[in-house]
Tab-separated table of C-alpha atoms in Angstrom:
chain	number	residue	atom	x	y	z
A	704	MET	CA	-35.596	-7.556	-26.416
A	705	ALA	CA	-31.839	-7.720	-26.937
A	706	TRP	CA	-30.264	-9.538	-29.902
A	707	TYR	CA	-28.979	-12.398	-27.716
A	708	ASP	CA	-32.506	-13.218	-26.496
A	709	ASN	CA	-33.393	-14.587	-29.941
A	710	ILE	CA	-30.332	-16.858	-29.879
A	711	LEU	CA	-31.219	-18.145	-26.414
A	712	GLY	CA	-34.819	-18.712	-27.490
A	713	ARG	CA	-36.348	-16.454	-24.878
A	714	LYS	CA	-39.719	-14.900	-25.546
A	715	GLU	CA	-40.391	-11.240	-25.045
A	716	GLU	CA	-42.592	-11.742	-22.007
A	717	GLU	CA	-39.824	-13.785	-20.314
A	718	VAL	CA	-37.206	-11.071	-20.646
A	719	VAL	CA	-36.758	-8.388	-17.965
A	720	GLU	CA	-34.374	-5.652	-18.979
A	721	LYS	CA	-32.344	-4.090	-16.184
A	722	LEU	CA	-32.510	-0.336	-15.871
A	723	ASN	CA	-28.712	-0.341	-15.888
A	724	PRO	CA	-27.754	-2.230	-19.084
A	725	ILE	CA	-24.340	-3.365	-17.809
A	726	GLN	CA	-26.046	-5.543	-15.181
A	727	GLN	CA	-27.898	-7.906	-17.491
A	728	TYR	CA	-29.372	-10.805	-15.522
A	729	VAL	CA	-27.088	-10.515	-12.526
A	730	GLN	CA	-28.789	-11.182	-9.198
A	731	GLU	CA	-26.846	-11.424	-5.967
A	732	ILE	CA	-26.603	-10.162	-2.410
A	733	ASN	CA	-23.487	-8.126	-1.717
A	734	SER	CA	-22.316	-8.496	1.869
A	735	SER	CA	-19.120	-7.206	3.408
A	736	ARG	CA	-16.054	-9.165	2.242
A	737	GLU	CA	-13.765	-7.705	4.883
A	738	ASP	CA	-12.330	-9.488	7.932
A	739	HIS	CA	-13.564	-6.970	10.491
A	740	THR	CA	-12.484	-8.998	13.504
A	741	SER	CA	-8.904	-9.075	12.235
A	742	TYR	CA	-8.876	-5.385	11.305
A	743	GLU	CA	-10.315	-4.336	14.654
A	744	ARG	CA	-7.766	-6.448	16.527
A	745	PHE	CA	-4.870	-4.925	14.605
A	746	TYR	CA	-6.358	-1.455	15.106
A	747	GLU	CA	-6.482	-1.950	18.873
A	748	GLU	CA	-3.148	-3.783	19.322
A	749	LEU	CA	-0.687	-2.302	16.775
A	750	GLU	CA	0.422	1.249	17.459
A	751	ILE	CA	1.114	2.137	13.826
A	752	VAL	CA	-2.342	0.999	12.668
A	753	ASN	CA	-4.107	2.774	15.508
A	754	ARG	CA	-2.209	6.016	14.953
A	755	GLY	CA	-2.528	5.984	11.163
A	756	VAL	CA	-6.272	5.281	11.184
A	757	ASN	CA	-6.923	7.854	13.913
A	758	MET	CA	-4.981	10.538	12.020
A	759	ILE	CA	-7.089	10.090	8.897
A	760	VAL	CA	-10.355	9.821	10.840
A	761	ASP	CA	-9.743	12.964	12.899
A	762	ASP	CA	-8.402	15.045	9.998
A	763	VAL	CA	-11.277	14.178	7.659
A	764	ALA	CA	-13.863	14.864	10.374
A	765	GLU	CA	-12.284	18.257	11.031
A	766	ILE	CA	-13.107	19.662	7.572
A	767	PRO	CA	-16.548	21.340	7.392
A	768	VAL	CA	-18.591	21.736	4.222
A	769	ARG	CA	-20.159	24.660	2.394
A	770	VAL	CA	-23.642	24.115	1.004
A	771	GLY	CA	-23.828	25.868	-2.354
A	772	SER	CA	-26.485	26.411	-4.962
A	773	PRO	CA	-28.815	23.665	-6.262
A	774	THR	CA	-27.354	21.402	-8.920
A	775	LYS	CA	-28.865	20.598	-12.307
A	776	ALA	CA	-28.573	16.865	-11.695
A	777	GLN	CA	-31.567	14.927	-10.414
A	778	SER	CA	-31.460	14.596	-6.618
A	779	VAL	CA	-32.923	11.862	-4.412
A	780	VAL	CA	-34.475	14.131	-1.774
A	781	LYS	CA	-37.103	16.607	-2.955
A	782	GLY	CA	-38.087	19.884	-1.326
A	783	ILE	CA	-35.360	20.053	1.316
A	784	LYS	CA	-34.042	23.540	2.148
A	785	ARG	CA	-30.407	24.597	1.987
A	786	SER	CA	-30.447	25.671	5.656
A	787	LYS	CA	-31.605	22.176	6.661
A	788	VAL	CA	-28.804	20.519	4.690
A	789	ASP	CA	-26.275	22.894	6.277
A	790	LEU	CA	-27.595	22.021	9.751
A	791	LEU	CA	-27.346	18.257	9.100
A	792	LEU	CA	-23.846	18.346	7.624
A	793	ASN	CA	-22.172	20.952	9.844
A	794	LEU	CA	-23.875	20.993	13.216
A	795	GLU	CA	-26.506	18.411	14.166
A	796	PRO	CA	-26.884	15.250	12.066
A	797	ASN	CA	-29.312	13.766	14.606
A	798	LEU	CA	-30.563	14.288	18.139
A	799	PHE	CA	-27.964	12.011	19.723
A	800	GLN	CA	-24.586	12.914	18.174
A	801	ASP	CA	-22.529	15.986	17.421
A	802	ILE	CA	-21.158	16.330	13.895
A	803	SER	CA	-17.609	15.306	14.868
A	804	THR	CA	-18.682	12.009	16.475
A	805	PHE	CA	-20.961	11.284	13.535
A	806	LYS	CA	-18.226	11.900	10.958
A	807	ARG	CA	-15.603	9.940	12.886
A	808	ASN	CA	-17.886	6.898	12.935
A	809	LEU	CA	-18.348	7.210	9.181
A	810	ILE	CA	-14.627	7.474	8.373
A	811	THR	CA	-13.710	4.589	10.684
A	812	ASP	CA	-16.126	2.422	8.699
A	813	TYR	CA	-14.665	3.764	5.466
A	814	LEU	CA	-11.128	2.706	6.415
A	815	LEU	CA	-11.983	-0.666	7.997
A	816	ASP	CA	-14.707	-1.795	5.585
A	817	GLY	CA	-14.332	0.438	2.528
A	818	ASN	CA	-17.953	1.599	2.677
A	819	ILE	CA	-20.135	4.173	4.422
A	820	PHE	CA	-23.895	3.775	4.837
A	821	ILE	CA	-25.998	6.700	6.101
A	822	TYR	CA	-29.728	6.424	6.764
A	823	TYR	CA	-31.859	9.535	6.221
A	824	ASP	CA	-35.359	9.311	7.729
A	825	GLY	CA	-36.526	12.625	6.326
A	826	ALA	CA	-35.364	14.635	9.330
A	827	HIS	CA	-32.008	13.291	10.567
A	828	LEU	CA	-28.943	11.334	9.458
A	829	TYR	CA	-27.879	8.089	11.159
A	830	HIS	CA	-24.758	5.987	10.706
A	831	ILE	CA	-25.322	2.308	9.858
A	832	PRO	CA	-22.365	-0.058	10.560
A	833	ALA	CA	-21.140	-1.184	7.157
A	834	GLU	CA	-20.191	-4.732	8.161
A	835	ASN	CA	-23.861	-5.617	8.784
A	836	VAL	CA	-25.310	-4.046	5.627
A	837	GLN	CA	-26.266	-6.156	2.619
A	838	ILE	CA	-26.870	-4.675	-0.822
A	839	ASN	CA	-29.637	-6.491	-2.709
A	840	GLU	CA	-30.316	-6.278	-6.422
A	841	ASN	CA	-32.932	-7.920	-8.598
A	842	ALA	CA	-33.479	-8.636	-12.275
A	843	ARG	CA	-34.493	-5.047	-13.010
A	844	ASP	CA	-33.181	-2.518	-10.462
A	845	TYR	CA	-29.635	-1.361	-9.945
A	846	ILE	CA	-30.212	-1.730	-6.192
A	847	GLU	CA	-33.477	-3.182	-4.954
A	848	LYS	CA	-32.934	-2.559	-1.238
A	849	TYR	CA	-30.429	-2.370	1.584
A	850	THR	CA	-30.746	-4.807	4.486
A	851	TYR	CA	-29.398	-4.110	7.961
A	852	ASN	CA	-30.064	-6.644	10.747
A	853	ASP	CA	-33.087	-8.053	8.854
A	854	VAL	CA	-34.543	-4.554	8.343
A	855	ASP	CA	-34.962	-3.418	4.734
A	856	TYR	CA	-34.336	0.128	3.514
A	857	SER	CA	-35.149	1.548	0.104
A	858	PRO	CA	-32.337	3.051	-2.023
A	859	SER	CA	-33.802	6.521	-1.478
A	860	GLU	CA	-33.272	6.186	2.296
A	861	ILE	CA	-29.577	5.266	2.163
A	862	ILE	CA	-26.536	7.358	1.237
A	863	HIS	CA	-23.738	4.995	0.186
A	864	ILE	CA	-20.096	6.107	-0.155
A	865	LYS	CA	-17.864	3.447	-1.704
A	866	GLU	CA	-14.079	3.114	-1.599
A	867	ASN	CA	-12.194	1.987	-4.721
A	868	SER	CA	-12.509	-1.706	-5.627
A	869	PHE	CA	-12.110	-4.034	-8.576
A	870	HIS	CA	-14.155	-7.041	-7.468
A	871	SER	CA	-17.524	-5.333	-7.013
A	872	MET	CA	-19.303	-2.304	-8.405
A	873	TYR	CA	-21.340	-2.156	-5.204
A	874	ARG	CA	-18.887	-2.431	-2.314
A	875	GLY	CA	-15.464	-0.923	-1.725
A	876	VAL	CA	-12.329	-2.549	-0.294
A	877	SER	CA	-10.725	-1.595	3.009
A	878	ARG	CA	-7.411	0.252	2.840
A	879	LEU	CA	-6.047	-2.147	5.439
A	880	LYS	CA	-6.644	-5.218	3.287
A	881	PRO	CA	-3.377	-4.979	1.260
A	882	ALA	CA	-1.454	-4.634	4.535
A	883	VAL	CA	-2.955	-7.667	6.299
A	884	ARG	CA	0.128	-9.820	5.718
A	885	THR	CA	2.428	-7.102	7.042
A	886	MET	CA	0.271	-6.587	10.134
A	887	LYS	CA	0.312	-10.326	10.821
A	888	ILE	CA	4.118	-10.361	10.559
A	889	ILE	CA	4.457	-7.527	13.087
A	890	LYS	CA	2.016	-9.254	15.411
A	891	ALA	CA	3.950	-12.554	15.090
A	892	MET	CA	7.249	-10.817	15.901
A	893	ARG	CA	5.694	-9.189	18.950
A	894	ASN	CA	4.305	-12.559	20.117
A	895	PHE	CA	7.724	-14.166	19.661
A	896	GLN	CA	9.324	-11.477	21.792
A	897	ASP	CA	6.763	-11.950	24.537
A	898	ASN	CA	7.100	-15.738	24.588
A	899	PHE	CA	10.887	-15.596	24.314
A	900	PHE	CA	11.441	-13.389	27.331
A	901	ASN	CA	8.518	-14.702	29.399
A	902	ASN	CA	9.792	-18.268	29.089
A	903	GLY	CA	13.376	-17.311	29.821
A	904	ALA	CA	14.662	-18.735	26.539
A	905	VAL	CA	18.155	-17.325	27.233
A	906	PRO	CA	19.580	-18.986	30.372
A	907	GLY	CA	21.316	-16.651	32.772
A	908	LEU	CA	22.874	-19.296	34.981
A	909	VAL	CA	24.390	-22.687	34.022
A	910	LEU	CA	24.827	-25.451	36.602
A	911	LYS	CA	27.191	-28.246	35.507
A	912	SER	CA	27.331	-31.752	36.945
A	913	PRO	CA	29.788	-34.498	35.915
A	914	ASN	CA	27.180	-37.126	36.740
A	915	THR	CA	23.823	-37.831	35.154
A	916	LEU	CA	20.993	-36.539	37.373
A	917	SER	CA	17.453	-37.771	37.571
A	918	GLU	CA	14.636	-35.554	36.300
A	919	LYS	CA	13.276	-35.234	39.831
A	920	ILE	CA	16.566	-33.909	41.217
A	921	LYS	CA	17.023	-31.472	38.290
A	922	GLU	CA	13.511	-30.147	38.720
A	923	ARG	CA	14.085	-29.572	42.455
A	924	MET	CA	17.331	-27.710	41.757
A	925	ILE	CA	15.656	-25.517	39.131
A	926	GLN	CA	12.821	-24.667	41.525
A	927	SER	CA	15.313	-23.876	44.282
A	928	TRP	CA	17.377	-21.574	42.057
A	929	SER	CA	14.271	-19.969	40.569
A	930	ALA	CA	13.003	-19.099	44.038
A	931	ARG	CA	16.234	-17.236	44.745
A	932	TYR	CA	16.918	-15.946	41.241
A	933	ARG	CA	13.360	-14.738	40.520
A	934	PRO	CA	13.054	-15.052	36.678
A	935	ASP	CA	9.716	-13.235	36.827
A	936	SER	CA	11.512	-10.148	38.200
A	937	GLY	CA	13.941	-9.827	35.315
A	938	GLY	CA	16.297	-12.765	35.807
A	939	ARG	CA	16.420	-15.671	33.415
A	940	ARG	CA	15.674	-19.317	34.013
A	941	PRO	CA	18.708	-21.395	35.134
A	942	LEU	CA	19.966	-24.290	33.018
A	943	ILE	CA	21.317	-27.620	34.304
A	944	LEU	CA	23.805	-29.581	32.187
A	945	ASP	CA	24.677	-33.084	33.299
A	946	GLY	CA	26.425	-36.126	31.841
A	947	GLY	CA	29.379	-34.087	30.606
A	948	ILE	CA	27.340	-31.880	28.228
A	949	GLU	CA	29.053	-28.566	27.413
A	950	VAL	CA	27.595	-25.323	26.063
A	951	ASP	CA	29.449	-23.402	23.360
A	952	ASP	CA	29.036	-19.654	22.690
A	953	LEU	CA	26.473	-19.261	25.419
A	954	THR	CA	26.846	-15.515	25.721
A	955	ASN	CA	27.111	-14.594	22.014
A	956	ILE	CA	23.410	-13.813	21.643
A	957	ASN	CA	22.453	-10.629	19.819
A	958	PHE	CA	19.493	-9.163	21.667
A	959	LYS	CA	19.190	-6.414	19.052
A	960	ASP	CA	18.345	-9.061	16.444
A	961	LEU	CA	15.883	-10.702	18.805
A	962	ASP	CA	14.133	-7.338	19.187
A	963	PHE	CA	13.304	-7.196	15.424
A	964	GLN	CA	13.544	-3.415	15.594
A	965	ASN	CA	14.650	-2.860	11.990
A	966	ALA	CA	12.141	-5.367	10.603
A	967	ILE	CA	9.270	-3.838	12.580
A	968	LEU	CA	10.288	-0.344	11.427
A	969	GLU	CA	10.232	-1.344	7.746
A	970	ASN	CA	6.880	-3.085	8.123
A	971	GLU	CA	5.421	-0.042	9.838
A	972	LYS	CA	6.417	2.043	6.808
A	973	ILE	CA	4.542	-0.397	4.554
A	974	ILE	CA	1.387	-0.087	6.658
A	975	SER	CA	1.726	3.694	6.684
A	976	LYS	CA	1.963	3.730	2.869
A	977	ALA	CA	-1.121	1.510	2.568
A	978	LEU	CA	-3.119	3.974	4.661
A	979	GLY	CA	-1.750	6.968	2.746
A	980	VAL	CA	0.030	8.644	5.674
A	981	PRO	CA	3.644	9.802	5.146
A	982	TYR	CA	5.713	7.944	7.737
A	983	LEU	CA	7.679	11.121	8.463
A	984	LEU	CA	4.587	12.587	10.147
A	985	MET	CA	4.661	9.742	12.675
A	986	ASP	CA	8.426	9.625	13.099
A	987	SER	CA	8.967	13.422	13.287
A	988	GLY	CA	12.696	13.034	12.826
A	989	ASN	CA	13.378	15.764	10.260
A	990	ASN	CA	11.301	18.829	11.018
A	991	ALA	CA	12.398	20.557	7.802
A	992	ASN	CA	10.282	18.184	5.697
A	993	ILE	CA	7.149	18.119	7.823
A	994	ARG	CA	5.300	20.937	6.030
A	995	PRO	CA	5.606	19.577	2.452
A	996	ASN	CA	4.735	16.077	3.687
A	997	MET	CA	1.738	17.420	5.570
A	998	ARG	CA	0.520	19.193	2.443
A	999	LEU	CA	1.028	16.016	0.409
A	1000	TYR	CA	-0.889	14.054	3.044
A	1001	TYR	CA	-3.874	16.398	2.792
A	1002	LEU	CA	-3.850	16.660	-1.010
A	1003	GLU	CA	-3.478	12.929	-1.714
A	1004	THR	CA	-5.220	11.284	1.258
A	1005	ILE	CA	-7.557	13.559	3.201
A	1006	LEU	CA	-9.170	15.679	0.471
A	1007	PRO	CA	-9.929	12.731	-1.874
A	1008	ILE	CA	-11.865	11.040	0.958
A	1009	VAL	CA	-13.698	14.268	1.783
A	1010	ARG	CA	-14.637	14.804	-1.871
A	1011	LYS	CA	-15.953	11.266	-2.319
A	1012	ILE	CA	-18.292	11.876	0.597
A	1013	ASN	CA	-19.280	15.309	-0.694
A	1014	TYR	CA	-20.073	14.017	-4.192
A	1015	SER	CA	-22.467	11.441	-2.725
A	1016	LEU	CA	-24.110	14.074	-0.523
A	1017	THR	CA	-24.403	16.441	-3.512
A	1018	ARG	CA	-26.243	13.864	-5.575
A	1019	TYR	CA	-28.510	12.883	-2.670
A	1020	PHE	CA	-29.582	16.330	-1.435
A	1021	GLY	CA	-29.356	18.233	-4.728
A	1022	PHE	CA	-27.105	21.030	-3.418
A	1023	GLU	CA	-23.458	21.499	-4.281
A	1024	ILE	CA	-21.473	20.304	-1.255
A	1025	LEU	CA	-17.900	21.638	-1.137
A	1026	GLU	CA	-15.156	21.235	1.454
A	1027	ASP	CA	-14.194	24.341	3.434
A	1028	THR	CA	-10.423	24.321	4.012
A	1029	THR	CA	-10.158	27.914	5.236
A	1030	ASN	CA	-9.044	26.931	8.749
A	1031	ILE	CA	-6.848	23.974	7.767
A	1032	SER	CA	-3.381	25.311	8.502
A	1033	ALA	CA	-1.580	22.607	6.495
A	1034	LEU	CA	-3.248	23.862	3.303
A	1035	GLN	CA	-2.636	27.544	3.926
A	1036	PRO	CA	0.473	29.441	2.724
A	1037	GLU	CA	2.825	31.115	5.152
A	1038	MET	CA	1.506	34.313	6.736
A	1039	ARG	CA	4.102	36.491	5.008
A	1040	ASP	CA	3.397	35.011	1.579
A	1041	GLN	CA	-0.333	35.246	2.118
A	1042	SER	CA	-0.110	38.901	3.182
A	1043	ALA	CA	2.034	39.841	0.176
A	1044	TYR	CA	-0.318	37.991	-2.185
A	1045	TYR	CA	-3.490	39.771	-1.077
A	1046	SER	CA	-1.733	43.138	-0.822
A	1047	ALA	CA	-0.686	42.799	-4.462
A	1048	LEU	CA	-4.248	41.932	-5.509
A	1049	VAL	CA	-5.707	44.888	-3.614
A	1050	ASN	CA	-3.110	47.438	-4.799
A	1051	GLY	CA	-3.404	46.122	-8.345
A	1052	GLY	CA	-7.122	46.811	-8.383
A	1053	ILE	CA	-8.116	43.145	-8.780
A	1054	ILE	CA	-10.042	42.668	-5.508
A	1055	THR	CA	-11.338	45.047	-2.860
A	1056	VAL	CA	-10.000	45.477	0.664
A	1057	ALA	CA	-13.215	43.898	1.977
A	1058	GLU	CA	-12.615	40.757	-0.098
A	1059	ALA	CA	-9.023	40.519	1.115
A	1060	ARG	CA	-10.099	40.935	4.747
A	1061	GLU	CA	-12.678	38.183	4.310
A	1062	LYS	CA	-10.051	35.789	2.903
A	1063	LEU	CA	-7.697	36.575	5.777
A	1064	GLY	CA	-10.414	36.050	8.367
A	1065	PHE	CA	-10.814	39.666	9.525
A	1066	ARG	CA	-14.150	41.337	10.196
A	1067	GLU	CA	-15.714	43.619	7.604
A	1068	LEU	CA	-15.107	47.373	7.834
A	1069	PRO	CA	-17.157	50.169	6.266
A	1070	GLU	CA	-15.902	51.883	3.119
A	1071	THR	CA	-13.663	49.005	2.055
A	1072	ASP	CA	-15.810	47.840	-0.832
A	1073	ASN	CA	-14.224	49.938	-3.543
A	1074	ILE	CA	-11.617	48.840	-6.033
A	1075	ARG	CA	-8.384	50.758	-5.655
A	1076	VAL	CA	-7.080	52.468	-8.762
A	1077	PRO	CA	-3.398	51.559	-9.200
A	1078	ALA	CA	-1.065	54.507	-8.645
A	1079	ASN	CA	0.963	55.669	-11.660
A	1080	ILE	CA	4.006	57.685	-10.678
A	1081	ALA	CA	4.574	58.766	-14.298
A	1082	GLY	CA	1.346	60.685	-14.477
A	1083	SER	CA	-2.253	60.735	-13.417
A	1084	ALA	CA	-3.674	57.481	-12.078
A	1085	VAL	CA	-6.825	58.120	-14.133
A	1086	ASN	CA	-5.212	59.305	-17.360
A	1087	PRO	CA	-1.454	58.677	-17.771
A	1088	ASP	CA	-1.312	61.281	-20.578
A	1089	GLU	CA	-2.158	63.954	-18.076
A	1090	GLY	CA	0.005	64.660	-15.127
A	1091	GLY	CA	3.664	64.287	-14.501
A	1092	ARG	CA	5.046	66.747	-12.019
A	1093	PRO	CA	2.335	69.049	-10.656
A	1094	ALA	CA	2.600	72.645	-11.836
A	1095	GLU	CA	4.174	74.968	-9.309
A	1096	SER	CA	2.015	77.812	-8.145
A	1097	THR	CA	3.505	81.267	-8.648
A	1098	GLU	CA	3.177	83.757	-5.907
A	1099	GLU	CA	2.382	87.319	-6.902
């Protein structure tokens, strides 16, 4: 019993201690708190959201993993072989999907919901849509079960990857949530543009009459002019002014302001920042800064997501799961710098030629497994005290 149980008057048989002490007597069902319908609509209708999400999804899915040695930490799955883990995570997660499709589904859920749920049935991995998953706890267990469409799964069957959040220790928060207001503003500006020009809010033709006309006559005149003027083909709806009404500054309308171009541009930058994608990569205006921004994008956005997934997989399968960035060009140095770097290591006797060839992606050659002894022009490469200029042979 804890000390506060005596104060509350609870007997020992009434008290159930949670396995995780920070969860004392908390019992709730954690469902998704995200507005998926809104996120999905913005993802499909706003170019900046669609492009930003797709960039992260495709780039994360592109990075393979290396399955290392077993870890000392306690794993969830027992007796699984390293070759099986490598097959599931790099080639065939299940019988119905390739690894790229499987990963892209996971990362899309991660960005829109803030959570990834993977079901492992002992042979294959399956993606479970996060919006329909409930996390259940009880008075004792950290997580009692996961529920998806009224089907319960034990904690040992589910791999859960959680995005950062403050509200809950169980569920993450979507990266799009802080940008909801901005996305709504862009959508509202687009709707205003559509309604403004579809309804012909700026008249292109003004008909003046000194007399007051009846509504029936004005409507007939508008229909007659519309039939000839064709507002639906680019012209604007005519306007009839009667009873001596005059229009002032009719043509001083700034269509650039009505287009909201600057406001939309600034709001797109805000959405791009929320996702973690440098806006320069989407604008491609200054090519000189693309490489450092691309490297920043990978280091601060892509790799942290990849590592969160790998840490969860490491704990679940019991093997060290590491990202393999060998073929990611944005993270590689320039060819000239890379060549000079490995040449210096080989000639300095630090690594072998075979190791350098492996790092550079070349096939292995025989007799390249020996460390080179650095040349010493002052004397012998083996013993600097011996050598210098070779003795000249004297001819008899």
